[in-house]
Coordinates of C-alpha atoms in Angstrom, one line a residue:
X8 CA -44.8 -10.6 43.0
X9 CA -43.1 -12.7 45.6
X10 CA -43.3 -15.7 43.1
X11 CA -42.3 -14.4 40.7
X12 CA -39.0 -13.2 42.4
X13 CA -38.4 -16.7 44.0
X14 CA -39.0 -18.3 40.2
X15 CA -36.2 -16.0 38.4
X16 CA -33.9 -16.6 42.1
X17 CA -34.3 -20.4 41.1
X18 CA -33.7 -19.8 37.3
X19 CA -30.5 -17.8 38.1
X20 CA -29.3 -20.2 40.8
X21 CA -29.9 -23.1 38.4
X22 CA -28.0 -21.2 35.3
X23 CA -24.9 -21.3 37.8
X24 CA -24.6 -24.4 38.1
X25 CA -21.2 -26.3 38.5
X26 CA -21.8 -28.0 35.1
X27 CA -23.1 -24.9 33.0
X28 CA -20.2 -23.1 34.2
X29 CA -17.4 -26.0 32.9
X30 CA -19.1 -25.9 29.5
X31 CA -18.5 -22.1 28.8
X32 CA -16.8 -21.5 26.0
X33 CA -13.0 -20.3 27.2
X34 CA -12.5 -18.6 23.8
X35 CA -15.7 -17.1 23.4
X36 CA -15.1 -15.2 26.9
X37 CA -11.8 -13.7 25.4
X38 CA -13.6 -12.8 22.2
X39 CA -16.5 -11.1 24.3
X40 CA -13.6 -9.3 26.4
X41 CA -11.9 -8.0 23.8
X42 CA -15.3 -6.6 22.1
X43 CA -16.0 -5.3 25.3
X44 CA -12.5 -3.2 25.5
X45 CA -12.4 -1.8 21.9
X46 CA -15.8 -0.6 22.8
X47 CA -14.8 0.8 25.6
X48 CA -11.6 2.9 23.6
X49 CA -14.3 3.5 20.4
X50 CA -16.4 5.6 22.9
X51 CA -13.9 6.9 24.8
X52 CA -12.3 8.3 21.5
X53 CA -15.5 9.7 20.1
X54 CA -16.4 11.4 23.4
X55 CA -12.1 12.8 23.5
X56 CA -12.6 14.5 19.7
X57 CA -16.7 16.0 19.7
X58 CA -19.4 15.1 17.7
X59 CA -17.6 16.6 14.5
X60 CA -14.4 14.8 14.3
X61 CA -16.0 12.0 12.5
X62 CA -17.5 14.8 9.6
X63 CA -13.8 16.1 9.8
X64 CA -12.1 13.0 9.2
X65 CA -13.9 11.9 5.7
X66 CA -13.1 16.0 4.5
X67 CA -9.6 15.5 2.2
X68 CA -6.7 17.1 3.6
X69 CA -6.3 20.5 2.3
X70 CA -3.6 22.0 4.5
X71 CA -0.9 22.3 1.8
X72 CA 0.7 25.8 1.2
X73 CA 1.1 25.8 -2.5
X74 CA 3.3 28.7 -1.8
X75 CA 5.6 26.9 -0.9
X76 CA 5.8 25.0 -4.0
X77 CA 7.2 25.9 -7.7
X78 CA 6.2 24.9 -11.2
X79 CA 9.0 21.9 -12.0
X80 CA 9.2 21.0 -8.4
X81 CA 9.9 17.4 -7.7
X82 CA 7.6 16.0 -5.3
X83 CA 8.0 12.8 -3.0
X84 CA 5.0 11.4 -0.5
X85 CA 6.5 8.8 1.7
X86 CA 4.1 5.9 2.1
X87 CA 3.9 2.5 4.5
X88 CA 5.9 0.5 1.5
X89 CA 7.2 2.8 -0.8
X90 CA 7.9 6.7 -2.1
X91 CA 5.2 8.1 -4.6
X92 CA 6.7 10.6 -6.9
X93 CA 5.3 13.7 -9.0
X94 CA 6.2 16.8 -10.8
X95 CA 4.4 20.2 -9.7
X96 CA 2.9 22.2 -12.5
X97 CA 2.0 24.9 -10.5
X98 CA -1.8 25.7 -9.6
X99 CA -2.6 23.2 -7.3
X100 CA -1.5 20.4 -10.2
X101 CA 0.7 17.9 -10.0
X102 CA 1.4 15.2 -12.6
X103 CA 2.1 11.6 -11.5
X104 CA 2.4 8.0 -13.0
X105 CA -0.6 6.3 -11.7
X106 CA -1.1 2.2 -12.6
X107 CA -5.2 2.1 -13.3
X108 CA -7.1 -0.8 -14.7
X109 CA -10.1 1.9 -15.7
X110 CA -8.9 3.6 -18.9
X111 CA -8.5 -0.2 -20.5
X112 CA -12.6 -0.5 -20.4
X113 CA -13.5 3.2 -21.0
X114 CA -12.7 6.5 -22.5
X115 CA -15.3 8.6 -20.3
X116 CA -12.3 10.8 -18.6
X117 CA -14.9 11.9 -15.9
X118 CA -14.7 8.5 -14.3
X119 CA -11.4 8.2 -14.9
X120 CA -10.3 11.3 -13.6
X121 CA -11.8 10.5 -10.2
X122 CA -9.3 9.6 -7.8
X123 CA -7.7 5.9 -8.3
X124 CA -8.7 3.4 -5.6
X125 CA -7.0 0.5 -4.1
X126 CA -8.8 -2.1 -6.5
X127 CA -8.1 0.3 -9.7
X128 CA -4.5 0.5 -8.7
X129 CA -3.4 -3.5 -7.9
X130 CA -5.8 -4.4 -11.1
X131 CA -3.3 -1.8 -13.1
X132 CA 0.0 -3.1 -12.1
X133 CA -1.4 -6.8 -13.0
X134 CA -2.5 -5.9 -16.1
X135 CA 1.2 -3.1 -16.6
X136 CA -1.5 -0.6 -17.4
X137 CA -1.2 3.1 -15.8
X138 CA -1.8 6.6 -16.6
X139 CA -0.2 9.8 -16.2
X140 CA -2.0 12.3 -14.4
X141 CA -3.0 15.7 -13.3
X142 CA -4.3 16.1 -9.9
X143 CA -4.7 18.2 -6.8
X144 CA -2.1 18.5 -4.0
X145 CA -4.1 17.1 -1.9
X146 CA -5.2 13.8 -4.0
X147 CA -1.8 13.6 -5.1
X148 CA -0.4 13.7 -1.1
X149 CA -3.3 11.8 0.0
X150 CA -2.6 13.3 3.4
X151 CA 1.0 12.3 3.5
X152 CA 3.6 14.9 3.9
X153 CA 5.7 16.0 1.2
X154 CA 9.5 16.1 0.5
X155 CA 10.8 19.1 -2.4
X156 CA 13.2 18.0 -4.5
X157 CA 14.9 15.7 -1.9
X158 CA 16.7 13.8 -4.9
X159 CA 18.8 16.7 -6.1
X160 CA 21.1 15.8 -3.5
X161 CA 21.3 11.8 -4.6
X162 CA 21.2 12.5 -8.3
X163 CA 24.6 12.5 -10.2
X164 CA 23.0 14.5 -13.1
X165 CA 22.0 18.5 -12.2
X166 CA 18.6 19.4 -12.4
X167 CA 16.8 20.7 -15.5
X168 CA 14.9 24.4 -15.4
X169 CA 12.1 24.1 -13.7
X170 CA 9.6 25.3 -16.5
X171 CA 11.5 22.4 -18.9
X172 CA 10.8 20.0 -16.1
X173 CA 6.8 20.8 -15.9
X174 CA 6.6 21.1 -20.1
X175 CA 8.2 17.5 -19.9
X176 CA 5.9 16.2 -17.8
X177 CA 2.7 17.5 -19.5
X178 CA 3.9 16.9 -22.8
X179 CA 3.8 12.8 -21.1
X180 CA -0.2 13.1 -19.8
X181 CA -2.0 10.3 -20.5
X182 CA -2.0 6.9 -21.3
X183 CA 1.1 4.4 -20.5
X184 CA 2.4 1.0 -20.1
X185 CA 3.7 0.3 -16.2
X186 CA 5.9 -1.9 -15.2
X187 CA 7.3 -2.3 -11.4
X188 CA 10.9 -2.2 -12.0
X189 CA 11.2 -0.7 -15.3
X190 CA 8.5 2.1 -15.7
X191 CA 6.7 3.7 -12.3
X192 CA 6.6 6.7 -10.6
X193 CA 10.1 6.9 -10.4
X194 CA 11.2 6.5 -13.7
X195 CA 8.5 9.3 -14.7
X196 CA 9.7 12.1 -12.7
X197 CA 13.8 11.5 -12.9
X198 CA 13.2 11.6 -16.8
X199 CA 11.1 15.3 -16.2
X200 CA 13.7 16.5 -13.8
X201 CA 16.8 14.7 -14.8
X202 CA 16.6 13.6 -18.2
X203 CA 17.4 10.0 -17.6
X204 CA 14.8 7.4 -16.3
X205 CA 15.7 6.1 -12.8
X206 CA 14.7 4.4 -10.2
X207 CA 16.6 3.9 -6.8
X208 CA 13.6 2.0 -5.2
X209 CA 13.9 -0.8 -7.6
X210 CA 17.6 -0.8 -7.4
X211 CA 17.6 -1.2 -3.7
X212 CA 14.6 -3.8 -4.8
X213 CA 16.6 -5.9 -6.9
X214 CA 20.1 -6.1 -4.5
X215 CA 18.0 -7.1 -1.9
X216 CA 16.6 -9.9 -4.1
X217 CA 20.4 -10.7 -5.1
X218 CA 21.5 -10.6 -1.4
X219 CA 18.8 -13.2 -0.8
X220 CA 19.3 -15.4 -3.5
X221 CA 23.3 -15.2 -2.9
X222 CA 22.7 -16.2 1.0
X223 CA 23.1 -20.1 0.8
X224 CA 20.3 -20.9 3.7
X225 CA 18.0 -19.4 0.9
X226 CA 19.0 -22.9 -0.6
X227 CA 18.3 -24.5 2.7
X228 CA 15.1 -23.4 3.3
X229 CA 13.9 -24.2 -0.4
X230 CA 15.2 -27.9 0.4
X231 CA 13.2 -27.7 3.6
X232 CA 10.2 -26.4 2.2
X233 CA 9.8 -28.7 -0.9
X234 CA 10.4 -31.6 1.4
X235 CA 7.6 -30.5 3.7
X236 CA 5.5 -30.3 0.6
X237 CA 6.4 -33.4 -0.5
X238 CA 5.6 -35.1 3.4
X239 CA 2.4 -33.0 3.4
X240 CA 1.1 -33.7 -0.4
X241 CA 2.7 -37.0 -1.2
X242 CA 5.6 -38.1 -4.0
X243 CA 4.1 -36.0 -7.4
X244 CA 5.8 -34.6 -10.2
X245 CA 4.1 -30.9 -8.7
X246 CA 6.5 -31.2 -5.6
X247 CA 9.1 -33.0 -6.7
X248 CA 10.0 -30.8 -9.7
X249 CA 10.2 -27.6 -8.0
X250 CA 12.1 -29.2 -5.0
X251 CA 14.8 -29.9 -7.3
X252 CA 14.9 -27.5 -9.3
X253 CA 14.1 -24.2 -7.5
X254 CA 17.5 -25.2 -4.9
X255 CA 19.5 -26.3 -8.2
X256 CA 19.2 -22.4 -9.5
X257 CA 19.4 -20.9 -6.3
X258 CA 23.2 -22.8 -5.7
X259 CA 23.9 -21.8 -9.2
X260 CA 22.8 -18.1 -8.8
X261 CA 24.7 -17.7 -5.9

């Protein structure tokens, strides 16, 4: 027993060796320190919320009063990059212009009612497919919270009645063409409400794009970069085209 206690004192005495130690790895210690903290908050978080917080996170949000909602209602669910828009049918329904990719391969409206994902969504607005829908409150929200007819007080035109809002938007169900700046959410639920397809997102869109191309260091930094490009990947018509031409418009835009 002795020995073997004096052989693993030896091993760990020769593992610290001046020379072992100036060969660790400085940026695998920060890596393994880092691990070591999020662990640290992970269990720290699971032991703070019970053994059931994990089942209660995956469950949809279902908190919604639908009481406090009418039939024509406009609805708007603030996200990270933009407003997502829909008209309440009353129910638990609201219809919404939704880009998908799906209904271009298939007609099977099981699948295609399920709710739209991520990759079904940025395929759609490639491809300036979309589809308007009928969903729950809750998939419509997504958890977010929800503004009632917060436009009423931006729009010049007054309101429709409610029950012509919600037959315009049902009479529009199904399949459409999107387009980003010209046909979205937006567009669908100013025409229900309003009678007049508009969008204020892509207005404020577009004059930021005009402030930008109107700002003359836009034309500075498009010399600057094509330069670089042209240090970087040598003298070829592929960089020396654009640096000539993508500062050329820019001056003239502005």
């Amino acid at each position: 027993m002795q020995g073997w206690v004096a052989a693993s004192r030896s091993r760990r005495k020769a593992g610290k060796s001046p020379q072992a130690c100036s060969m660790k790895n400085p940026m695998y210690e920060v890596a393994s320190l880092l691990l070591e903290k999020l662990l640290l908050l992970a269990n720290l978080k699971l032991c703070s919320e019970g053994p059931g917080a994990a089942e209660e996170e995956e469950k949809p949000a279902s908190y919604y009063d639908t009481t406090y909602f009418k039939r024509g209602d406009l609805l708007e669910v603030p996200r990270t990059l933009f407003v997502h828009f829909g008209i309440y049918l009353g129910d638990n329904r609201v219809a919404h212009l939704m880009p998908d990719i799906l209904p271009a391969f298939t007609d099977d409206q099981r699948q295609i009612q399920q709710v739209v994902t991520n990759k079904r969504l940025i395929l759609g607005v490639l491809a300036r497919t979309a589809r308007i829908r009928v969903d729950t409150l809750e998939d419509f929200a997504y958890g977010g919270s929800i503004l009632v007819n917060h436009m009423d007080q931006a729009f010049p035109s007054q309101a429709l009645r409610d029950e012509e809002v919600a037959r315009r938007a049902e009479k529009l169900v199904g399949a459409t063409a999107y387009s980003l700046l010209w046909n979205n959410c937006e567009h669908f639920v100013t025409y229900c409400r309003y009678g007049s397809a508009v969008s204020f997102q892509t207005d404020k869109f577009c004059e930021t794009v005009k402030m930008i191309i109107r700002d003359q260091r836009s034309v500075l930094a498009s010399v600057l970069l094509g330069l670089a490009s042209i240090v970087c990947l040598g003298l070829a018509p592929s960089t020396t085209l654009p640096t000539i031409i993508i500062p050329f418009f820019l001056w003239m835009a502005g």
